[in-house]
Amino acid sequence: MNGPEIHISFAPGLGLFVSADRRSGRTPVTTDGASSLGHVVESLGVPLTEAGRLLVDGRPVDASHVPAAGETVEVEGVARPQPVPPGAPLRFLLDVHLGTLARRLRLLGVDAAYQSEDIGDPALATLSARERRVMLSRDRGLLRRRELWAGAYIYSDRPDDQLRDVLERFAPPLAPWTRCTACNGRLSDADKDAVRERLEQGTEKSYDVFAECVECGRVYWRGAHHARLEAIVSEAVSEFGGATTG
């Protein structure tokens, strides 16, 4: 490439996306003189979903800005909590690799759609746009797709860290025990007599308080796993707010 040379630096948190030689301060980049700054940033490895303000010679510019020779560019990380585009409530779409995170978000009452099968990046991006959901993924290529309504990279492969990162980044309102962890539907209180036929004999004898998903009909009660789930809820609510009743 033979065009204008600019100098660019990246916020420390973006280091995992760029080559090692670009992780410690300002480095030169030769552009083609026509591509946008957003294109340049992504060509160096950073999905725009992870870029915050773009500063040129100290002033904020849009990703459509075309860099000129001699400009100094700073790429900041996203602000936290991060606002999402207006026009829809905060809700998420998770790809096939984030099933545990999806279930934990639902446990906290966060609207989290999840694809249990790999439907492909184009279909996921289209679904994000159609339903106006923030795409959560560890697939950098997916997060670069222009169709996305909004997106965020999941930095850790550990569900505990993934959950904390999403809650800190987007600050969704928490309403634990109000969503079906299987299908994302809403839960409602259920009369024991109404769900009795769907219960194992031991469950029927041991429990009296039930909830039912209004979408898929799954029945919930405070069974053997409740203590483990309660610990996840309590930790999230303690750190990020909400009510633990469930």
PDB file of N, CA and C in Angstrom, residues 177 226-236:
ATOM      1  N   TRP A 177     -34.966 -15.074  38.348  1.00  0.00           N
ATOM      2  CA  TRP A 177     -36.043 -16.069  38.460  1.00  0.00           C
ATOM      3  C   TRP A 177     -37.303 -15.683  37.687  1.00  0.00           C
ATOM      4  N   HIS A 226     -30.867 -25.680  43.262  1.00  0.00           N
ATOM      5  CA  HIS A 226     -31.250 -24.308  43.587  1.00  0.00           C
ATOM      6  C   HIS A 226     -30.147 -23.555  44.332  1.00  0.00           C
ATOM      7  N   ALA A 227     -29.454 -24.232  45.239  1.00  0.00           N
ATOM      8  CA  ALA A 227     -28.405 -23.558  46.017  1.00  0.00           C
ATOM      9  C   ALA A 227     -27.294 -23.037  45.112  1.00  0.00           C
ATOM     10  N   ARG A 228     -26.914 -23.842  44.116  1.00  0.00           N
ATOM     11  CA  ARG A 228     -25.859 -23.406  43.191  1.00  0.00           C
ATOM     12  C   ARG A 228     -26.342 -22.208  42.359  1.00  0.00           C
ATOM     13  N   LEU A 229     -27.562 -22.261  41.894  1.00  0.00           N
ATOM     14  CA  LEU A 229     -28.105 -21.153  41.110  1.00  0.00           C
ATOM     15  C   LEU A 229     -28.282 -19.911  41.981  1.00  0.00           C
ATOM     16  N   GLU A 230     -28.710 -20.120  43.227  1.00  0.00           N
ATOM     17  CA  GLU A 230     -28.877 -19.006  44.159  1.00  0.00           C
ATOM     18  C   GLU A 230     -27.556 -18.289  44.388  1.00  0.00           C
ATOM     19  N   ALA A 231     -26.458 -19.040  44.417  1.00  0.00           N
ATOM     20  CA  ALA A 231     -25.138 -18.433  44.607  1.00  0.00           C
ATOM     21  C   ALA A 231     -24.782 -17.538  43.426  1.00  0.00           C
ATOM     22  N   ILE A 232     -25.097 -17.983  42.199  1.00  0.00           N
ATOM     23  CA  ILE A 232     -24.839 -17.168  41.007  1.00  0.00           C
ATOM     24  C   ILE A 232     -25.661 -15.886  41.056  1.00  0.00           C
ATOM     25  N   VAL A 233     -26.936 -16.028  41.413  1.00  0.00           N
ATOM     26  CA  VAL A 233     -27.832 -14.870  41.489  1.00  0.00           C
ATOM     27  C   VAL A 233     -27.369 -13.902  42.569  1.00  0.00           C
ATOM     28  N   SER A 234     -27.062 -14.413  43.748  1.00  0.00           N
ATOM     29  CA  SER A 234     -26.677 -13.549  44.866  1.00  0.00           C
ATOM     30  C   SER A 234     -25.416 -12.762  44.556  1.00  0.00           C
ATOM     31  N   GLU A 235     -24.444 -13.418  43.940  1.00  0.00           N
ATOM     32  CA  GLU A 235     -23.193 -12.733  43.602  1.00  0.00           C
ATOM     33  C   GLU A 235     -23.440 -11.626  42.585  1.00  0.00           C
ATOM     34  N   ALA A 236     -24.254 -11.913  41.563  1.00  0.00           N
ATOM     35  CA  ALA A 236     -24.531 -10.915  40.532  1.00  0.00           C
ATOM     36  C   ALA A 236     -25.299  -9.733  41.106  1.00  0.00           C
TER      37      ALA A 236
END
